[in-house]
PDB file of C-alpha atoms and ligand atoms in Angstrom:
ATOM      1  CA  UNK A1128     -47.221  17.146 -42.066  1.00  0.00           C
ATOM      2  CA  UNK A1129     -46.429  16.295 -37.748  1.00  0.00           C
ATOM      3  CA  UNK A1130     -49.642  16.305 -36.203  1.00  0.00           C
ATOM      4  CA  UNK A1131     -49.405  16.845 -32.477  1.00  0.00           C
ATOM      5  CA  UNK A1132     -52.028  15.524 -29.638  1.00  0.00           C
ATOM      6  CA  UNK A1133     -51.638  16.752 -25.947  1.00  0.00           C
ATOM      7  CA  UNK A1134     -53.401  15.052 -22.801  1.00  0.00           C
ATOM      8  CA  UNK A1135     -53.082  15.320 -19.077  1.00  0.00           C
ATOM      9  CA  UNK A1136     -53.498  11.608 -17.465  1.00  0.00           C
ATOM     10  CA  UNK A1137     -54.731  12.428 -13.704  1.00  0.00           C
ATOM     11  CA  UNK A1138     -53.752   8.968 -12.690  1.00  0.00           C
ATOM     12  CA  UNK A1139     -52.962   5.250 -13.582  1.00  0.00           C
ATOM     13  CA  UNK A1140     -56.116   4.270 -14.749  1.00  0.00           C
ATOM     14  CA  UNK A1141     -56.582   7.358 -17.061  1.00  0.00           C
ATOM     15  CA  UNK A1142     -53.017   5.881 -18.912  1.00  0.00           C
ATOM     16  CA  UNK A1143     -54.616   2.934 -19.195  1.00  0.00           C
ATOM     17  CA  UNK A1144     -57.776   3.765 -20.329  1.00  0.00           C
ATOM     18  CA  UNK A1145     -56.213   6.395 -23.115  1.00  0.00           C
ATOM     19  CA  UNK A1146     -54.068   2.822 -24.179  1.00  0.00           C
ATOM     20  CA  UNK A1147     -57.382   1.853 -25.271  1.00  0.00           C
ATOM     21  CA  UNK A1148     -58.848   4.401 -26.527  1.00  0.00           C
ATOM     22  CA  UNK A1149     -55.537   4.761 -28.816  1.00  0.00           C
ATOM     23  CA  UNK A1150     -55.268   0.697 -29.801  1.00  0.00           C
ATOM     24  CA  UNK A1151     -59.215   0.743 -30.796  1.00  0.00           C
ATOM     25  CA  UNK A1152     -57.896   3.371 -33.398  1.00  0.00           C
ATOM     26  CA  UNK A1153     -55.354   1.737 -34.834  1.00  0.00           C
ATOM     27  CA  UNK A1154     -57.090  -1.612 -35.005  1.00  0.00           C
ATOM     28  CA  UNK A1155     -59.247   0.320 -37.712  1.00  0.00           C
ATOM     29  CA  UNK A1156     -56.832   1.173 -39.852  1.00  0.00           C
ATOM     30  CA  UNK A1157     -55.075  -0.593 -42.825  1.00  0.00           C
ATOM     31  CA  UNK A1158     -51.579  -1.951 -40.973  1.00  0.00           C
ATOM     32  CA  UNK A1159     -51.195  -4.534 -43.377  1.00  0.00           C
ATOM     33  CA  UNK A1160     -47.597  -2.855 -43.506  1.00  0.00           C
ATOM     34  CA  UNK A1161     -47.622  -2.900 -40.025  1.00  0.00           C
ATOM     35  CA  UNK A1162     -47.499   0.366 -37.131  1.00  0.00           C
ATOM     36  CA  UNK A1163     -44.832   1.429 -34.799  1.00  0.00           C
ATOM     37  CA  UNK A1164     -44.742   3.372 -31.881  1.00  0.00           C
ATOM     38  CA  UNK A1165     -42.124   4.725 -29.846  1.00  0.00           C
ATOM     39  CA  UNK A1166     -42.627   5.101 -26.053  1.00  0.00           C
ATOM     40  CA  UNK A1167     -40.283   7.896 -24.565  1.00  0.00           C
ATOM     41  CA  UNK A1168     -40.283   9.160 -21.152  1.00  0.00           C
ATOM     42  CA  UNK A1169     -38.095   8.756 -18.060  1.00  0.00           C
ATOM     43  CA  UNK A1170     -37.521   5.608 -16.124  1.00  0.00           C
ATOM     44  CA  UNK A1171     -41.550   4.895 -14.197  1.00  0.00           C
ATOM     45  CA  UNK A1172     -43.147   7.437 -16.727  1.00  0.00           C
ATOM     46  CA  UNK A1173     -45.688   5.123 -17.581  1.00  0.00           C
ATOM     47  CA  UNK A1174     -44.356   3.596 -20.348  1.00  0.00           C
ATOM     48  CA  UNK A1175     -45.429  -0.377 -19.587  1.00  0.00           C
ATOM     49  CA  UNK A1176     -49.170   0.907 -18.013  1.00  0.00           C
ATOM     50  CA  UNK A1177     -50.050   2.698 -21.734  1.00  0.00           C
ATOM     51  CA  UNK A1178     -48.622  -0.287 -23.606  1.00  0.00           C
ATOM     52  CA  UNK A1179     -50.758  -2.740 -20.505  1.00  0.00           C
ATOM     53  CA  UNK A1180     -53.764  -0.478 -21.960  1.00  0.00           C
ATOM     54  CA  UNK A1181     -53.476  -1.271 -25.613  1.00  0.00           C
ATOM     55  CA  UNK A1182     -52.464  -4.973 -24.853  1.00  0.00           C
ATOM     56  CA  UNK A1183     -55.422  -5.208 -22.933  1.00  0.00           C
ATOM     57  CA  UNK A1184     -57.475  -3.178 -24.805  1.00  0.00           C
ATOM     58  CA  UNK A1185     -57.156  -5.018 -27.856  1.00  0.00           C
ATOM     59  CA  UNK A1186     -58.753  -8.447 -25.786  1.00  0.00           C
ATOM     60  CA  UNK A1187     -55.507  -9.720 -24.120  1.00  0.00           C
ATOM     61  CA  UNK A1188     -57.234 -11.373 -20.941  1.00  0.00           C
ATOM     62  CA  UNK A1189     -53.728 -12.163 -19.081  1.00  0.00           C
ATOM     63  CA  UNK A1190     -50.878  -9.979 -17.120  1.00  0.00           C
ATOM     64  CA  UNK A1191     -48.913  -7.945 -19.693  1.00  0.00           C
ATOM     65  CA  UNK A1192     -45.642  -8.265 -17.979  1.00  0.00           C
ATOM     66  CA  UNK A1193     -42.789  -5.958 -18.831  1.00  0.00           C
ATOM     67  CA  UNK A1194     -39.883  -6.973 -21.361  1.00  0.00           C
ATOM     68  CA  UNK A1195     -37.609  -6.058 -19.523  1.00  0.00           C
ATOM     69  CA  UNK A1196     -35.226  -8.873 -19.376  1.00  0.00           C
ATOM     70  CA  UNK A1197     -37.006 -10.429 -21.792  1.00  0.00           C
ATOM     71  CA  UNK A1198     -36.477  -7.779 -24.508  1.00  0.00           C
ATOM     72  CA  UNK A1199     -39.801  -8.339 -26.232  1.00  0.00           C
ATOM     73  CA  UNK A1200     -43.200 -10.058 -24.753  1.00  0.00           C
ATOM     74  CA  UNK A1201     -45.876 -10.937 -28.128  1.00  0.00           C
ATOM     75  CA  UNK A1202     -49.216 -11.120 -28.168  1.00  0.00           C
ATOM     76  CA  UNK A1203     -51.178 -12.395 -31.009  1.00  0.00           C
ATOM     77  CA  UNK A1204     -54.992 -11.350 -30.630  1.00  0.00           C
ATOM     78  CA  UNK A1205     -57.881 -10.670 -33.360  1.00  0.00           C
ATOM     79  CA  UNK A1206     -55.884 -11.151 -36.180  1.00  0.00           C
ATOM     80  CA  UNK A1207     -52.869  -8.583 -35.040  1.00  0.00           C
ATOM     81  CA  UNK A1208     -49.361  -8.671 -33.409  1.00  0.00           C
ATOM     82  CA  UNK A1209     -48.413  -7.093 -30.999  1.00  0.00           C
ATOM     83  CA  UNK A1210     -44.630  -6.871 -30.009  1.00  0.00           C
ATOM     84  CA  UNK A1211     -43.886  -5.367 -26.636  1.00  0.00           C
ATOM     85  CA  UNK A1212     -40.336  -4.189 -26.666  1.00  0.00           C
ATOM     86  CA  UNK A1213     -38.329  -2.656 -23.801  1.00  0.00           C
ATOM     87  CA  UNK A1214     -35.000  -1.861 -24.837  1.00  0.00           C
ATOM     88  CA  UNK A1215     -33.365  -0.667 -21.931  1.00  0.00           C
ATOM     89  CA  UNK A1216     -30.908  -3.606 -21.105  1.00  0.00           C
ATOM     90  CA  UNK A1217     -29.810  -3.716 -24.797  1.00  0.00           C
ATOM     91  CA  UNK A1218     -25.927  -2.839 -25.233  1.00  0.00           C
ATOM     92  CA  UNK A1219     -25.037  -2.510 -28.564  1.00  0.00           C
ATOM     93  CA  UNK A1220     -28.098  -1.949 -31.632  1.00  0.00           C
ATOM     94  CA  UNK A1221     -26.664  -5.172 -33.523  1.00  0.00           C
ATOM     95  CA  UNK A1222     -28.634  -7.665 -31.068  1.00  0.00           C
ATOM     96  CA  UNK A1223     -31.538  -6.551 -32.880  1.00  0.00           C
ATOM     97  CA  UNK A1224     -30.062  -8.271 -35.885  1.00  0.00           C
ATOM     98  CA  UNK A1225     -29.126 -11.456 -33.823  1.00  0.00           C
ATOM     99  CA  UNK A1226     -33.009 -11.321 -32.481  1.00  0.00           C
ATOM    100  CA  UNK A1227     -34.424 -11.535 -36.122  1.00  0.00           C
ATOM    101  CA  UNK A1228     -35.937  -7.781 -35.366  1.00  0.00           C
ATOM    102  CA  UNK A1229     -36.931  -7.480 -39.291  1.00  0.00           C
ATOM    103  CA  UNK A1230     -39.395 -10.391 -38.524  1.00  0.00           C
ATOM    104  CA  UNK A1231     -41.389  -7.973 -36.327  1.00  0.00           C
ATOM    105  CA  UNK A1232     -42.003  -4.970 -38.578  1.00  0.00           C
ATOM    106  CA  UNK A1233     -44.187  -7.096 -40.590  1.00  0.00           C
ATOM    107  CA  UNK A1234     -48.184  -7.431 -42.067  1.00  0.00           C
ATOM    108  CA  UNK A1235     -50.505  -6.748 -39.240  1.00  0.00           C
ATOM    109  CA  UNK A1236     -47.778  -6.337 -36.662  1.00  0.00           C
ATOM    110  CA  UNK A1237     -47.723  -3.590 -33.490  1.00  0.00           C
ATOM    111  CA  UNK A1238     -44.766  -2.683 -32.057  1.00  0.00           C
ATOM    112  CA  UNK A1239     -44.406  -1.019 -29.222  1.00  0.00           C
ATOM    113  CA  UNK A1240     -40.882   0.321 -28.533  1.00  0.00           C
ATOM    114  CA  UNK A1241     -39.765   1.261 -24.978  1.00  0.00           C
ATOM    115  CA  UNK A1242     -36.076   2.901 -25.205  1.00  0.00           C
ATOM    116  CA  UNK A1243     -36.276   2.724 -28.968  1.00  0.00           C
ATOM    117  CA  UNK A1244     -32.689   5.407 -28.868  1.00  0.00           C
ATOM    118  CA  UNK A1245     -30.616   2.164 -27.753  1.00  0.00           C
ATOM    119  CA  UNK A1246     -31.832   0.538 -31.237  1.00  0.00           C
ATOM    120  CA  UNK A1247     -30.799   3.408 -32.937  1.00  0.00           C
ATOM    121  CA  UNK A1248     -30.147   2.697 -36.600  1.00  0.00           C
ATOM    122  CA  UNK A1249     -31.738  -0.582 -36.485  1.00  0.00           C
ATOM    123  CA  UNK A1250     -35.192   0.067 -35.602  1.00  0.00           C
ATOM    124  CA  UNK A1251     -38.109   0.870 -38.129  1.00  0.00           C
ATOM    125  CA  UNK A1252     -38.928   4.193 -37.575  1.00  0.00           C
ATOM    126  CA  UNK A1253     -42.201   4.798 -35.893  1.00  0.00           C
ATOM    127  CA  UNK A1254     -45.418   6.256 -36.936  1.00  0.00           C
ATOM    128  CA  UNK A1255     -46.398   7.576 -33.935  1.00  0.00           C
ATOM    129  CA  UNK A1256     -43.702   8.984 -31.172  1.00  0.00           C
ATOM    130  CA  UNK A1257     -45.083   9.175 -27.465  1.00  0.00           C
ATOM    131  CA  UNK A1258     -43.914  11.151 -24.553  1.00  0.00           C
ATOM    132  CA  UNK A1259     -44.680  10.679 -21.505  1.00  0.00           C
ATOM    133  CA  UNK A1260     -43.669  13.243 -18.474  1.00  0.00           C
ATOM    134  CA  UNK A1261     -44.293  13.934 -15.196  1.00  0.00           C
ATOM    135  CA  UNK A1262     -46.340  16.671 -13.979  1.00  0.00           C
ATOM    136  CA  UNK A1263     -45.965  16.471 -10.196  1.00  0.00           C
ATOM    137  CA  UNK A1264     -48.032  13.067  -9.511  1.00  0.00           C
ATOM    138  CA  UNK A1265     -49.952  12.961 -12.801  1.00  0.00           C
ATOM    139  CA  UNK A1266     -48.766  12.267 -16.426  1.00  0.00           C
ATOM    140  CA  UNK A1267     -48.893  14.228 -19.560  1.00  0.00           C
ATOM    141  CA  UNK A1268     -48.755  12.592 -22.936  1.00  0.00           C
ATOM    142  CA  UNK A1269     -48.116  13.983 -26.136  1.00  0.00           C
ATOM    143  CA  UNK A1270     -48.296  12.010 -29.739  1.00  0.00           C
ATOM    144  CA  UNK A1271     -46.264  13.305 -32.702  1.00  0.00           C
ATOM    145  CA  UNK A1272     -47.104  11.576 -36.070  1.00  0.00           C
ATOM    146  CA  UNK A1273     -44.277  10.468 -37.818  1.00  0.00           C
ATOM    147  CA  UNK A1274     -46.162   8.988 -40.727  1.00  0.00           C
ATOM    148  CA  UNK A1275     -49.436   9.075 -42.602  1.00  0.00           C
ATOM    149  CA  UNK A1276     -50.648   6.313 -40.631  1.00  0.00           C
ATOM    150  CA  UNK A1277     -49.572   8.284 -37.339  1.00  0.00           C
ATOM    151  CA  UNK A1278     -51.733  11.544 -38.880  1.00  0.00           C
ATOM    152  CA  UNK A1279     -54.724   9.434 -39.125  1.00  0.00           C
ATOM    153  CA  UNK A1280     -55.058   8.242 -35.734  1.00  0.00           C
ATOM    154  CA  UNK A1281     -54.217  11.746 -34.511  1.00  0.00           C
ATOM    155  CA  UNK A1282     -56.843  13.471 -36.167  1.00  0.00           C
ATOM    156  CA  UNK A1283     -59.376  10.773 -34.993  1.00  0.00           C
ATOM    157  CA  UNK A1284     -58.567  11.689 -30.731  1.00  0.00           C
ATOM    158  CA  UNK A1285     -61.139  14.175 -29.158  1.00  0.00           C
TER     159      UNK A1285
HETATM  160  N1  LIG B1046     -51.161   9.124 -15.239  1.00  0.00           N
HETATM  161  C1  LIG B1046     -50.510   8.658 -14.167  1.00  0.00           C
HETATM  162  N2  LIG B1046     -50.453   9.356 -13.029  1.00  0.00           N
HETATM  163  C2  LIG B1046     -49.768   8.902 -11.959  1.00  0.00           C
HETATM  164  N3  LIG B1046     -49.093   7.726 -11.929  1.00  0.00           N
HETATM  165  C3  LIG B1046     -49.131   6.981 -13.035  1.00  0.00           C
HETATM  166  C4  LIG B1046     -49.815   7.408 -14.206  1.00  0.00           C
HETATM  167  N4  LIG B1046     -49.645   6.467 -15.163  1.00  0.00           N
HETATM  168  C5  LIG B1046     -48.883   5.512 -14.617  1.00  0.00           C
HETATM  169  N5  LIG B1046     -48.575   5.802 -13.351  1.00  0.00           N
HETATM  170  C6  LIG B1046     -47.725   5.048 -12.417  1.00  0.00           C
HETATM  171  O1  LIG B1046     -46.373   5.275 -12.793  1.00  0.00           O
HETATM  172  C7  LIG B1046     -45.651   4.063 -12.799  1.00  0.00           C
HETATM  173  C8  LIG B1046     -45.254   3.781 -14.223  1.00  0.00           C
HETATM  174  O2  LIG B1046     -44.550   2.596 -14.285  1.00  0.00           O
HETATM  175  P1  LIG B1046     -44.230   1.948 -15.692  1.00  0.00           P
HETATM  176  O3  LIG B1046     -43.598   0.639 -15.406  1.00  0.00           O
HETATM  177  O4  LIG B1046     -45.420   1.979 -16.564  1.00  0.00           O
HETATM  178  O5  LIG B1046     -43.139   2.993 -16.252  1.00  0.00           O
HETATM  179  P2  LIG B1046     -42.156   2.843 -17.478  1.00  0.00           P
HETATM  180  O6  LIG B1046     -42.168   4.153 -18.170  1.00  0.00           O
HETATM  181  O7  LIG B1046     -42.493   1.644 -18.280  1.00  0.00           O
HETATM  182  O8  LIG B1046     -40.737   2.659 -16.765  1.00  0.00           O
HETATM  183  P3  LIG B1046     -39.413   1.906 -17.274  1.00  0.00           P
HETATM  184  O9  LIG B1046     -38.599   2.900 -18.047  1.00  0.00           O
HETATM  185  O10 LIG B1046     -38.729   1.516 -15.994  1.00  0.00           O
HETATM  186  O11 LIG B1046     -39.805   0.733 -18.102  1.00  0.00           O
HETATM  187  C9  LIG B1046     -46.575   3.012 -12.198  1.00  0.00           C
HETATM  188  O12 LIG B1046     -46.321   2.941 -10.826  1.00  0.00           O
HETATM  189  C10 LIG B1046     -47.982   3.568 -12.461  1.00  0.00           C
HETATM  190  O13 LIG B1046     -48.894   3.210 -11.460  1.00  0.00           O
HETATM  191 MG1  LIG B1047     -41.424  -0.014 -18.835  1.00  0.00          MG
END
């Protein structure tokens, strides 16, 4: 069953601070077959500052810097992997397979997927699907679960 999970985010630190909230969730759950999220939402939605929240939040110390040249930034922290992808500049879904992309989706592993529709085909699908639009200045987010896995950490928000 799709789960839904609605939240207005008054400014840049409540996007942040929500990326926590949501990583400290799924660090408690059983990903030994991995989780994946997809990040939708127009071009400075907020994208980047959630996935800086759950980078962060799960003890990254550093800048999270975006992918976007880079195509993915990792982080390996407490035991998990995180894999930051933006996949904006990406022309055709077949880099994926050039990149080794089945080598993400694996025990432990996060992936966070900004502009996941240009992988199209390629791409795991995700447990969770974020969406992220504006609402004048602010944000609102909404999670739909896609999975189990996604249901689980839905039903766990306030
Ligand atoms: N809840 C919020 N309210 C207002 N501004 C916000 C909020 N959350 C983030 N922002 C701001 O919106 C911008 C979001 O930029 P960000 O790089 O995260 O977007 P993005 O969705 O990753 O864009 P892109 O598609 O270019 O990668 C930043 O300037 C940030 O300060
Ligand atoms: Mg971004």
């Amino acid at each position: 069953m799709q789960t839904t999970y609605y939240q207005h985010l008054k400014d840049e630190q409540a996007t942040c601070l929500f990326g926590e909230k949501l990583i400290k969730l799924i660090n408690q759950i059983d990903i030994s077959h991995g989780f994946v999220v997809y990040l939708n939402g127009d071009l400075g939605a907020g994208k980047t500052t959630l996935s800086r929240g759950m980078i962060q939040g799960l003890g990254h110390q550093g800048n999270v810097k975006s992918p976007t040249y880079t195509l993915v930034e990792e982080y390996h922290i407490a035991n998990k992997h995180i894999y930051h992808f933006d996949l904006y500049r990406l022309n055709d879904p077949e880099e994926l397979e050039f990149m080794g992309i089945r080598d993400y989706f694996t025990t432990n592993s996060i992936c966070l997927i900004e502009w996941a529709e240009k992988g199209e085909g390629i791409l795991n699908s995700p447990d969770l699907f974020i969406n992220i639009s504006y609402d004048n200045t602010a944000r609102n987010i909404e999670l739909v679960s896609n999975s189990l896995l996604g249901t689980e950490i839905i039903n766990q928000l306030p």
